[in-house]
Amino acid sequence: MTFQVDPDGLRAAAGELALLPTEVDNAPKLDADPVAKLLAGLSVGTELGKSNAASTQAKDVLKARFDEFSALLVTCADSFHGNDQDAAQRLAAVADLNSGDPHAGR
């Protein structure tokens, strides 16, 4: 796959990505505690009780990844020197968002 890097486009994309953590913060909370309490004593109730913490952790990781990727796009745009190869390599080194490791691939 080939693509061209445009510094202004990278900065615009970075700006959009920088807004996403706020969207994640504004996403509805699971609020599973009331249902978990109704299912007390059942394994499903116990696991449901853990879902709020798991959701919060997942959202925190997602926000960190959006921030990291936004900063990477700005770095690529700022260090662009007429050759998109370096910027493309930096972008290609970003780990899969679903890998569970925000720093994998480094």
PDB file of N, CA and C in Angstrom:
ATOM      1  N   MET A   1       0.845  -1.176   0.000  1.00  0.00           N
ATOM      2  CA  MET A   1       0.000   0.000   0.000  1.00  0.00           C
ATOM      3  C   MET A   1       0.890   1.239   0.000  1.00  0.00           C
ATOM      4  N   THR A   2       0.581   2.166  -0.832  1.00  0.00           N
ATOM      5  CA  THR A   2       1.332   3.415  -0.865  1.00  0.00           C
ATOM      6  C   THR A   2       0.404   4.563  -0.519  1.00  0.00           C
ATOM      7  N   PHE A   3       0.972   5.535   0.122  1.00  0.00           N
ATOM      8  CA  PHE A   3       0.216   6.741   0.422  1.00  0.00           C
ATOM      9  C   PHE A   3       1.196   7.893   0.535  1.00  0.00           C
ATOM     10  N   GLN A   4       0.708   9.085   0.355  1.00  0.00           N
ATOM     11  CA  GLN A   4       1.548  10.271   0.450  1.00  0.00           C
ATOM     12  C   GLN A   4       1.241  10.991   1.750  1.00  0.00           C
ATOM     13  N   VAL A   5       2.287  11.537   2.328  1.00  0.00           N
ATOM     14  CA  VAL A   5       2.139  12.279   3.574  1.00  0.00           C
ATOM     15  C   VAL A   5       2.111  13.762   3.253  1.00  0.00           C
ATOM     16  N   ASP A   6       1.121  14.427   3.755  1.00  0.00           N
ATOM     17  CA  ASP A   6       0.991  15.866   3.608  1.00  0.00           C
ATOM     18  C   ASP A   6       1.037  16.459   5.017  1.00  0.00           C
ATOM     19  N   PRO A   7       2.009  17.308   5.334  1.00  0.00           N
ATOM     20  CA  PRO A   7       2.121  17.829   6.695  1.00  0.00           C
ATOM     21  C   PRO A   7       0.848  18.503   7.206  1.00  0.00           C
ATOM     22  N   ASP A   8       0.187  19.269   6.349  1.00  0.00           N
ATOM     23  CA  ASP A   8      -1.048  19.922   6.792  1.00  0.00           C
ATOM     24  C   ASP A   8      -2.140  18.898   7.083  1.00  0.00           C
ATOM     25  N   GLY A   9      -2.203  17.854   6.265  1.00  0.00           N
ATOM     26  CA  GLY A   9      -3.174  16.790   6.506  1.00  0.00           C
ATOM     27  C   GLY A   9      -2.884  16.043   7.796  1.00  0.00           C
ATOM     28  N   LEU A  10      -1.599  15.831   8.077  1.00  0.00           N
ATOM     29  CA  LEU A  10      -1.224  15.167   9.330  1.00  0.00           C
ATOM     30  C   LEU A  10      -1.627  16.014  10.534  1.00  0.00           C
ATOM     31  N   ARG A  11      -1.393  17.313  10.433  1.00  0.00           N
ATOM     32  CA  ARG A  11      -1.773  18.200  11.548  1.00  0.00           C
ATOM     33  C   ARG A  11      -3.292  18.228  11.732  1.00  0.00           C
ATOM     34  N   ALA A  12      -4.014  18.239  10.632  1.00  0.00           N
ATOM     35  CA  ALA A  12      -5.482  18.226  10.730  1.00  0.00           C
ATOM     36  C   ALA A  12      -5.964  16.927  11.368  1.00  0.00           C
ATOM     37  N   ALA A  13      -5.389  15.816  10.949  1.00  0.00           N
ATOM     38  CA  ALA A  13      -5.764  14.525  11.538  1.00  0.00           C
ATOM     39  C   ALA A  13      -5.392  14.478  13.014  1.00  0.00           C
ATOM     40  N   ALA A  14      -4.234  15.039  13.358  1.00  0.00           N
ATOM     41  CA  ALA A  14      -3.812  15.076  14.763  1.00  0.00           C
ATOM     42  C   ALA A  14      -4.810  15.870  15.599  1.00  0.00           C
ATOM     43  N   GLY A  15      -5.291  16.965  15.044  1.00  0.00           N
ATOM     44  CA  GLY A  15      -6.280  17.774  15.758  1.00  0.00           C
ATOM     45  C   GLY A  15      -7.574  17.018  16.002  1.00  0.00           C
ATOM     46  N   GLU A  16      -8.008  16.261  15.010  1.00  0.00           N
ATOM     47  CA  GLU A  16      -9.229  15.459  15.172  1.00  0.00           C
ATOM     48  C   GLU A  16      -9.024  14.354  16.208  1.00  0.00           C
ATOM     49  N   LEU A  17      -7.874  13.701  16.149  1.00  0.00           N
ATOM     50  CA  LEU A  17      -7.586  12.640  17.126  1.00  0.00           C
ATOM     51  C   LEU A  17      -7.491  13.202  18.541  1.00  0.00           C
ATOM     52  N   ALA A  18      -6.973  14.411  18.668  1.00  0.00           N
ATOM     53  CA  ALA A  18      -6.834  15.028  19.988  1.00  0.00           C
ATOM     54  C   ALA A  18      -8.195  15.295  20.638  1.00  0.00           C
ATOM     55  N   LEU A  19      -9.241  15.379  19.837  1.00  0.00           N
ATOM     56  CA  LEU A  19     -10.591  15.604  20.370  1.00  0.00           C
ATOM     57  C   LEU A  19     -11.245  14.321  20.879  1.00  0.00           C
ATOM     58  N   LEU A  20     -10.772  13.182  20.424  1.00  0.00           N
ATOM     59  CA  LEU A  20     -11.432  11.913  20.747  1.00  0.00           C
ATOM     60  C   LEU A  20     -11.422  11.541  22.233  1.00  0.00           C
ATOM     61  N   PRO A  21     -10.370  11.849  23.002  1.00  0.00           N
ATOM     62  CA  PRO A  21     -10.446  11.520  24.433  1.00  0.00           C
ATOM     63  C   PRO A  21     -11.636  12.177  25.137  1.00  0.00           C
ATOM     64  N   THR A  22     -11.998  13.379  24.719  1.00  0.00           N
ATOM     65  CA  THR A  22     -13.180  14.029  25.304  1.00  0.00           C
ATOM     66  C   THR A  22     -14.443  13.263  24.942  1.00  0.00           C
ATOM     67  N   GLU A  23     -14.501  12.769  23.710  1.00  0.00           N
ATOM     68  CA  GLU A  23     -15.648  11.956  23.302  1.00  0.00           C
ATOM     69  C   GLU A  23     -15.736  10.685  24.142  1.00  0.00           C
ATOM     70  N   VAL A  24     -14.588  10.082  24.410  1.00  0.00           N
ATOM     71  CA  VAL A  24     -14.566   8.877  25.243  1.00  0.00           C
ATOM     72  C   VAL A  24     -15.049   9.218  26.651  1.00  0.00           C
ATOM     73  N   ASP A  25     -14.589  10.357  27.184  1.00  0.00           N
ATOM     74  CA  ASP A  25     -15.039  10.782  28.517  1.00  0.00           C
ATOM     75  C   ASP A  25     -16.549  11.003  28.563  1.00  0.00           C
ATOM     76  N   ASN A  26     -17.112  11.460  27.455  1.00  0.00           N
ATOM     77  CA  ASN A  26     -18.546  11.748  27.406  1.00  0.00           C
ATOM     78  C   ASN A  26     -19.402  10.528  27.075  1.00  0.00           C
ATOM     79  N   ALA A  27     -18.765   9.411  26.800  1.00  0.00           N
ATOM     80  CA  ALA A  27     -19.523   8.181  26.505  1.00  0.00           C
ATOM     81  C   ALA A  27     -20.283   7.748  27.756  1.00  0.00           C
ATOM     82  N   PRO A  28     -21.463   7.179  27.583  1.00  0.00           N
ATOM     83  CA  PRO A  28     -22.244   6.745  28.749  1.00  0.00           C
ATOM     84  C   PRO A  28     -21.471   5.737  29.599  1.00  0.00           C
ATOM     85  N   LYS A  29     -21.638   5.868  30.899  1.00  0.00           N
ATOM     86  CA  LYS A  29     -21.023   4.924  31.836  1.00  0.00           C
ATOM     87  C   LYS A  29     -21.847   3.646  31.845  1.00  0.00           C
ATOM     88  N   LEU A  30     -21.202   2.534  32.140  1.00  0.00           N
ATOM     89  CA  LEU A  30     -21.917   1.257  32.181  1.00  0.00           C
ATOM     90  C   LEU A  30     -22.936   1.223  33.309  1.00  0.00           C
ATOM     91  N   ASP A  31     -22.546   1.738  34.459  1.00  0.00           N
ATOM     92  CA  ASP A  31     -23.425   1.760  35.632  1.00  0.00           C
ATOM     93  C   ASP A  31     -24.045   0.389  35.892  1.00  0.00           C
ATOM     94  N   ALA A  32     -23.199  -0.620  35.951  1.00  0.00           N
ATOM     95  CA  ALA A  32     -23.666  -1.999  36.130  1.00  0.00           C
ATOM     96  C   ALA A  32     -23.909  -2.370  37.585  1.00  0.00           C
ATOM     97  N   ASP A  33     -23.515  -1.526  38.524  1.00  0.00           N
ATOM     98  CA  ASP A  33     -23.630  -1.877  39.943  1.00  0.00           C
ATOM     99  C   ASP A  33     -25.048  -2.242  40.389  1.00  0.00           C
ATOM    100  N   PRO A  34     -26.076  -1.495  39.995  1.00  0.00           N
ATOM    101  CA  PRO A  34     -27.423  -1.873  40.451  1.00  0.00           C
ATOM    102  C   PRO A  34     -27.832  -3.284  40.014  1.00  0.00           C
ATOM    103  N   VAL A  35     -27.503  -3.639  38.783  1.00  0.00           N
ATOM    104  CA  VAL A  35     -27.849  -4.976  38.290  1.00  0.00           C
ATOM    105  C   VAL A  35     -26.975  -6.021  38.963  1.00  0.00           C
ATOM    106  N   ALA A  36     -25.700  -5.703  39.159  1.00  0.00           N
ATOM    107  CA  ALA A  36     -24.793  -6.641  39.831  1.00  0.00           C
ATOM    108  C   ALA A  36     -25.292  -6.947  41.238  1.00  0.00           C
ATOM    109  N   LYS A  37     -25.817  -5.943  41.920  1.00  0.00           N
ATOM    110  CA  LYS A  37     -26.346  -6.152  43.280  1.00  0.00           C
ATOM    111  C   LYS A  37     -27.570  -7.062  43.259  1.00  0.00           C
ATOM    112  N   LEU A  38     -28.383  -6.937  42.219  1.00  0.00           N
ATOM    113  CA  LEU A  38     -29.558  -7.805  42.106  1.00  0.00           C
ATOM    114  C   LEU A  38     -29.164  -9.257  41.856  1.00  0.00           C
ATOM    115  N   LEU A  39     -27.988  -9.443  41.285  1.00  0.00           N
ATOM    116  CA  LEU A  39     -27.507 -10.786  40.966  1.00  0.00           C
ATOM    117  C   LEU A  39     -26.447 -11.261  41.961  1.00  0.00           C
ATOM    118  N   ALA A  40     -26.436 -10.659  43.135  1.00  0.00           N
ATOM    119  CA  ALA A  40     -25.459 -11.033  44.165  1.00  0.00           C
ATOM    120  C   ALA A  40     -25.558 -12.530  44.446  1.00  0.00           C
ATOM    121  N   GLY A  41     -24.405 -13.148  44.602  1.00  0.00           N
ATOM    122  CA  GLY A  41     -24.358 -14.576  44.869  1.00  0.00           C
ATOM    123  C   GLY A  41     -24.232 -15.421  43.618  1.00  0.00           C
ATOM    124  N   LEU A  42     -24.483 -14.839  42.476  1.00  0.00           N
ATOM    125  CA  LEU A  42     -24.328 -15.546  41.203  1.00  0.00           C
ATOM    126  C   LEU A  42     -23.016 -15.110  40.548  1.00  0.00           C
ATOM    127  N   SER A  43     -22.401 -16.025  39.842  1.00  0.00           N
ATOM    128  CA  SER A  43     -21.126 -15.684  39.199  1.00  0.00           C
ATOM    129  C   SER A  43     -21.293 -14.553  38.187  1.00  0.00           C
ATOM    130  N   VAL A  44     -22.420 -14.522  37.508  1.00  0.00           N
ATOM    131  CA  VAL A  44     -22.647 -13.449  36.542  1.00  0.00           C
ATOM    132  C   VAL A  44     -22.730 -12.102  37.257  1.00  0.00           C
ATOM    133  N   GLY A  45     -23.296 -12.075  38.438  1.00  0.00           N
ATOM    134  CA  GLY A  45     -23.357 -10.844  39.217  1.00  0.00           C
ATOM    135  C   GLY A  45     -21.981 -10.379  39.643  1.00  0.00           C
ATOM    136  N   THR A  46     -21.151 -11.327  40.052  1.00  0.00           N
ATOM    137  CA  THR A  46     -19.781 -11.002  40.446  1.00  0.00           C
ATOM    138  C   THR A  46     -19.010 -10.409  39.275  1.00  0.00           C
ATOM    139  N   GLU A  47     -19.115 -11.062  38.126  1.00  0.00           N
ATOM    140  CA  GLU A  47     -18.393 -10.579  36.943  1.00  0.00           C
ATOM    141  C   GLU A  47     -18.952  -9.253  36.448  1.00  0.00           C
ATOM    142  N   LEU A  48     -20.264  -9.099  36.512  1.00  0.00           N
ATOM    143  CA  LEU A  48     -20.879  -7.842  36.103  1.00  0.00           C
ATOM    144  C   LEU A  48     -20.399  -6.704  37.001  1.00  0.00           C
ATOM    145  N   GLY A  49     -20.199  -7.008  38.268  1.00  0.00           N
ATOM    146  CA  GLY A  49     -19.689  -6.002  39.199  1.00  0.00           C
ATOM    147  C   GLY A  49     -18.294  -5.510  38.839  1.00  0.00           C
ATOM    148  N   LYS A  50     -17.543  -6.305  38.120  1.00  0.00           N
ATOM    149  CA  LYS A  50     -16.194  -5.924  37.692  1.00  0.00           C
ATOM    150  C   LYS A  50     -16.203  -5.120  36.390  1.00  0.00           C
ATOM    151  N   SER A  51     -17.328  -5.061  35.722  1.00  0.00           N
ATOM    152  CA  SER A  51     -17.366  -4.472  34.383  1.00  0.00           C
ATOM    153  C   SER A  51     -17.126  -2.966  34.378  1.00  0.00           C
ATOM    154  N   ASN A  52     -17.559  -2.256  35.412  1.00  0.00           N
ATOM    155  CA  ASN A  52     -17.319  -0.813  35.439  1.00  0.00           C
ATOM    156  C   ASN A  52     -15.826  -0.505  35.456  1.00  0.00           C
ATOM    157  N   ALA A  53     -15.084  -1.222  36.299  1.00  0.00           N
ATOM    158  CA  ALA A  53     -13.632  -1.002  36.370  1.00  0.00           C
ATOM    159  C   ALA A  53     -12.959  -1.383  35.055  1.00  0.00           C
ATOM    160  N   ALA A  54     -13.398  -2.478  34.453  1.00  0.00           N
ATOM    161  CA  ALA A  54     -12.811  -2.911  33.179  1.00  0.00           C
ATOM    162  C   ALA A  54     -13.110  -1.895  32.077  1.00  0.00           C
ATOM    163  N   SER A  55     -14.315  -1.361  32.075  1.00  0.00           N
ATOM    164  CA  SER A  55     -14.684  -0.360  31.079  1.00  0.00           C
ATOM    165  C   SER A  55     -13.858   0.913  31.257  1.00  0.00           C
ATOM    166  N   THR A  56     -13.683   1.339  32.491  1.00  0.00           N
ATOM    167  CA  THR A  56     -12.881   2.530  32.768  1.00  0.00           C
ATOM    168  C   THR A  56     -11.442   2.331  32.313  1.00  0.00           C
ATOM    169  N   GLN A  57     -10.890   1.163  32.597  1.00  0.00           N
ATOM    170  CA  GLN A  57      -9.524   0.870  32.177  1.00  0.00           C
ATOM    171  C   GLN A  57      -9.415   0.884  30.649  1.00  0.00           C
ATOM    172  N   ALA A  58     -10.363   0.276  29.979  1.00  0.00           N
ATOM    173  CA  ALA A  58     -10.342   0.247  28.511  1.00  0.00           C
ATOM    174  C   ALA A  58     -10.436   1.662  27.940  1.00  0.00           C
ATOM    175  N   LYS A  59     -11.283   2.483  28.522  1.00  0.00           N
ATOM    176  CA  LYS A  59     -11.420   3.860  28.051  1.00  0.00           C
ATOM    177  C   LYS A  59     -10.137   4.648  28.287  1.00  0.00           C
ATOM    178  N   ASP A  60      -9.482   4.429  29.424  1.00  0.00           N
ATOM    179  CA  ASP A  60      -8.221   5.119  29.705  1.00  0.00           C
ATOM    180  C   ASP A  60      -7.142   4.731  28.699  1.00  0.00           C
ATOM    181  N   VAL A  61      -7.075   3.451  28.371  1.00  0.00           N
ATOM    182  CA  VAL A  61      -6.098   2.989  27.377  1.00  0.00           C
ATOM    183  C   VAL A  61      -6.413   3.603  26.014  1.00  0.00           C
ATOM    184  N   LEU A  62      -7.665   3.618  25.652  1.00  0.00           N
ATOM    185  CA  LEU A  62      -8.068   4.184  24.369  1.00  0.00           C
ATOM    186  C   LEU A  62      -7.715   5.671  24.292  1.00  0.00           C
ATOM    187  N   LYS A  63      -7.993   6.413  25.354  1.00  0.00           N
ATOM    188  CA  LYS A  63      -7.661   7.839  25.374  1.00  0.00           C
ATOM    189  C   LYS A  63      -6.154   8.053  25.245  1.00  0.00           C
ATOM    190  N   ALA A  64      -5.377   7.243  25.945  1.00  0.00           N
ATOM    191  CA  ALA A  64      -3.917   7.361  25.867  1.00  0.00           C
ATOM    192  C   ALA A  64      -3.427   7.077  24.454  1.00  0.00           C
ATOM    193  N   ARG A  65      -4.027   6.088  23.814  1.00  0.00           N
ATOM    194  CA  ARG A  65      -3.626   5.757  22.444  1.00  0.00           C
ATOM    195  C   ARG A  65      -3.979   6.890  21.477  1.00  0.00           C
ATOM    196  N   PHE A  66      -5.155   7.480  21.633  1.00  0.00           N
ATOM    197  CA  PHE A  66      -5.520   8.609  20.777  1.00  0.00           C
ATOM    198  C   PHE A  66      -4.542   9.766  20.983  1.00  0.00           C
ATOM    199  N   ASP A  67      -4.192  10.052  22.247  1.00  0.00           N
ATOM    200  CA  ASP A  67      -3.232  11.121  22.534  1.00  0.00           C
ATOM    201  C   ASP A  67      -1.868  10.809  21.924  1.00  0.00           C
ATOM    202  N   GLU A  68      -1.437   9.571  22.075  1.00  0.00           N
ATOM    203  CA  GLU A  68      -0.136   9.161  21.552  1.00  0.00           C
ATOM    204  C   GLU A  68      -0.106   9.260  20.026  1.00  0.00           C
ATOM    205  N   PHE A  69      -1.151   8.794  19.385  1.00  0.00           N
ATOM    206  CA  PHE A  69      -1.190   8.826  17.926  1.00  0.00           C
ATOM    207  C   PHE A  69      -1.286  10.265  17.417  1.00  0.00           C
ATOM    208  N   SER A  70      -2.034  11.112  18.114  1.00  0.00           N
ATOM    209  CA  SER A  70      -2.123  12.516  17.743  1.00  0.00           C
ATOM    210  C   SER A  70      -0.742  13.171  17.813  1.00  0.00           C
ATOM    211  N   ALA A  71      -0.021  12.917  18.898  1.00  0.00           N
ATOM    212  CA  ALA A  71       1.327  13.477  19.047  1.00  0.00           C
ATOM    213  C   ALA A  71       2.263  12.947  17.964  1.00  0.00           C
ATOM    214  N   LEU A  72       2.114  11.687  17.617  1.00  0.00           N
ATOM    215  CA  LEU A  72       2.945  11.093  16.567  1.00  0.00           C
ATOM    216  C   LEU A  72       2.690  11.771  15.224  1.00  0.00           C
ATOM    217  N   LEU A  73       1.437  12.055  14.926  1.00  0.00           N
ATOM    218  CA  LEU A  73       1.119  12.731  13.664  1.00  0.00           C
ATOM    219  C   LEU A  73       1.732  14.129  13.621  1.00  0.00           C
ATOM    220  N   VAL A  74       1.700  14.836  14.751  1.00  0.00           N
ATOM    221  CA  VAL A  74       2.320  16.164  14.815  1.00  0.00           C
ATOM    222  C   VAL A  74       3.830  16.048  14.615  1.00  0.00           C
ATOM    223  N   THR A  75       4.449  15.065  15.266  1.00  0.00           N
ATOM    224  CA  THR A  75       5.889  14.845  15.101  1.00  0.00           C
ATOM    225  C   THR A  75       6.228  14.557  13.645  1.00  0.00           C
ATOM    226  N   CYS A  76       5.434  13.720  13.016  1.00  0.00           N
ATOM    227  CA  CYS A  76       5.660  13.408  11.598  1.00  0.00           C
ATOM    228  C   CYS A  76       5.532  14.663  10.740  1.00  0.00           C
ATOM    229  N   ALA A  77       4.519  15.472  11.016  1.00  0.00           N
ATOM    230  CA  ALA A  77       4.321  16.698  10.239  1.00  0.00           C
ATOM    231  C   ALA A  77       5.473  17.674  10.460  1.00  0.00           C
ATOM    232  N   ASP A  78       5.907  17.818  11.709  1.00  0.00           N
ATOM    233  CA  ASP A  78       6.976  18.766  12.027  1.00  0.00           C
ATOM    234  C   ASP A  78       8.333  18.335  11.482  1.00  0.00           C
ATOM    235  N   SER A  79       8.530  17.047  11.331  1.00  0.00           N
ATOM    236  CA  SER A  79       9.837  16.565  10.876  1.00  0.00           C
ATOM    237  C   SER A  79       9.844  16.221   9.385  1.00  0.00           C
ATOM    238  N   PHE A  80       8.791  16.568   8.699  1.00  0.00           N
ATOM    239  CA  PHE A  80       8.689  16.293   7.267  1.00  0.00           C
ATOM    240  C   PHE A  80       9.724  17.124   6.512  1.00  0.00           C
ATOM    241  N   HIS A  81      10.493  16.465   5.644  1.00  0.00           N
ATOM    242  CA  HIS A  81      11.546  17.163   4.902  1.00  0.00           C
ATOM    243  C   HIS A  81      11.461  16.865   3.410  1.00  0.00           C
ATOM    244  N   GLY A  82      10.270  16.857   2.877  1.00  0.00           N
ATOM    245  CA  GLY A  82      10.119  16.627   1.452  1.00  0.00           C
ATOM    246  C   GLY A  82      10.140  15.162   1.055  1.00  0.00           C
ATOM    247  N   ASN A  83      10.331  14.286   2.009  1.00  0.00           N
ATOM    248  CA  ASN A  83      10.321  12.846   1.741  1.00  0.00           C
ATOM    249  C   ASN A  83       9.426  12.208   2.781  1.00  0.00           C
ATOM    250  N   ASP A  84       8.391  11.556   2.338  1.00  0.00           N
ATOM    251  CA  ASP A  84       7.434  10.993   3.284  1.00  0.00           C
ATOM    252  C   ASP A  84       7.852   9.629   3.824  1.00  0.00           C
ATOM    253  N   GLN A  85       9.002   9.129   3.441  1.00  0.00           N
ATOM    254  CA  GLN A  85       9.410   7.785   3.861  1.00  0.00           C
ATOM    255  C   GLN A  85       9.599   7.686   5.381  1.00  0.00           C
ATOM    256  N   ASP A  86      10.279   8.676   5.977  1.00  0.00           N
ATOM    257  CA  ASP A  86      10.489   8.639   7.429  1.00  0.00           C
ATOM    258  C   ASP A  86       9.164   8.705   8.182  1.00  0.00           C
ATOM    259  N   ALA A  87       8.296   9.598   7.756  1.00  0.00           N
ATOM    260  CA  ALA A  87       6.996   9.724   8.413  1.00  0.00           C
ATOM    261  C   ALA A  87       6.187   8.447   8.249  1.00  0.00           C
ATOM    262  N   ALA A  88       6.229   7.864   7.073  1.00  0.00           N
ATOM    263  CA  ALA A  88       5.490   6.620   6.832  1.00  0.00           C
ATOM    264  C   ALA A  88       6.008   5.496   7.721  1.00  0.00           C
ATOM    265  N   GLN A  89       7.319   5.434   7.926  1.00  0.00           N
ATOM    266  CA  GLN A  89       7.880   4.396   8.796  1.00  0.00           C
ATOM    267  C   GLN A  89       7.454   4.598  10.246  1.00  0.00           C
ATOM    268  N   ARG A  90       7.406   5.859  10.707  1.00  0.00           N
ATOM    269  CA  ARG A  90       6.941   6.126  12.074  1.00  0.00           C
ATOM    270  C   ARG A  90       5.487   5.681  12.244  1.00  0.00           C
ATOM    271  N   LEU A  91       4.674   5.980  11.255  1.00  0.00           N
ATOM    272  CA  LEU A  91       3.262   5.604  11.331  1.00  0.00           C
ATOM    273  C   LEU A  91       3.094   4.092  11.268  1.00  0.00           C
ATOM    274  N   ALA A  92       3.885   3.432  10.444  1.00  0.00           N
ATOM    275  CA  ALA A  92       3.784   1.978  10.309  1.00  0.00           C
ATOM    276  C   ALA A  92       4.220   1.263  11.579  1.00  0.00           C
ATOM    277  N   ALA A  93       5.044   1.906  12.403  1.00  0.00           N
ATOM    278  CA  ALA A  93       5.543   1.284  13.629  1.00  0.00           C
ATOM    279  C   ALA A  93       4.523   1.298  14.760  1.00  0.00           C
ATOM    280  N   VAL A  94       3.422   2.020  14.585  1.00  0.00           N
ATOM    281  CA  VAL A  94       2.402   2.077  15.632  1.00  0.00           C
ATOM    282  C   VAL A  94       1.734   0.713  15.745  1.00  0.00           C
ATOM    283  N   ALA A  95       1.639   0.231  16.972  1.00  0.00           N
ATOM    284  CA  ALA A  95       1.041  -1.088  17.208  1.00  0.00           C
ATOM    285  C   ALA A  95      -0.459  -1.051  16.963  1.00  0.00           C
ATOM    286  N   ASP A  96      -1.007  -2.194  16.698  1.00  0.00           N
ATOM    287  CA  ASP A  96      -2.449  -2.353  16.554  1.00  0.00           C
ATOM    288  C   ASP A  96      -3.124  -1.860  17.828  1.00  0.00           C
ATOM    289  N   LEU A  97      -4.145  -1.063  17.676  1.00  0.00           N
ATOM    290  CA  LEU A  97      -4.863  -0.513  18.822  1.00  0.00           C
ATOM    291  C   LEU A  97      -5.401  -1.608  19.724  1.00  0.00           C
ATOM    292  N   ASN A  98      -5.703  -2.748  19.160  1.00  0.00           N
ATOM    293  CA  ASN A  98      -6.277  -3.847  19.930  1.00  0.00           C
ATOM    294  C   ASN A  98      -5.233  -4.792  20.504  1.00  0.00           C
ATOM    295  N   SER A  99      -3.957  -4.450  20.394  1.00  0.00           N
ATOM    296  CA  SER A  99      -2.906  -5.349  20.872  1.00  0.00           C
ATOM    297  C   SER A  99      -2.866  -5.427  22.389  1.00  0.00           C
ATOM    298  N   GLY A 100      -3.424  -4.428  23.069  1.00  0.00           N
ATOM    299  CA  GLY A 100      -3.391  -4.406  24.528  1.00  0.00           C
ATOM    300  C   GLY A 100      -2.148  -3.743  25.074  1.00  0.00           C
ATOM    301  N   ASP A 101      -1.137  -3.542  24.247  1.00  0.00           N
ATOM    302  CA  ASP A 101       0.099  -2.906  24.677  1.00  0.00           C
ATOM    303  C   ASP A 101       0.235  -1.591  23.928  1.00  0.00           C
ATOM    304  N   PRO A 102       0.043  -0.446  24.618  1.00  0.00           N
ATOM    305  CA  PRO A 102       0.093   0.830  23.920  1.00  0.00           C
ATOM    306  C   PRO A 102       1.468   1.168  23.365  1.00  0.00           C
ATOM    307  N   HIS A 103       2.489   0.430  23.776  1.00  0.00           N
ATOM    308  CA  HIS A 103       3.835   0.726  23.299  1.00  0.00           C
ATOM    309  C   HIS A 103       4.415  -0.406  22.459  1.00  0.00           C
ATOM    310  N   ALA A 104       3.610  -1.377  22.092  1.00  0.00           N
ATOM    311  CA  ALA A 104       4.094  -2.488  21.264  1.00  0.00           C
ATOM    312  C   ALA A 104       4.554  -1.945  19.923  1.00  0.00           C
ATOM    313  N   GLY A 105       5.510  -2.586  19.343  1.00  0.00           N
ATOM    314  CA  GLY A 105       6.004  -2.169  18.048  1.00  0.00           C
ATOM    315  C   GLY A 105       7.120  -1.156  18.121  1.00  0.00           C
ATOM    316  N   ARG A 106       7.491  -0.761  19.333  1.00  0.00           N
ATOM    317  CA  ARG A 106       8.574   0.219  19.479  1.00  0.00           C
ATOM    318  C   ARG A 106       9.878  -0.470  19.703  1.00  0.00           C
TER     319      ARG A 106
END
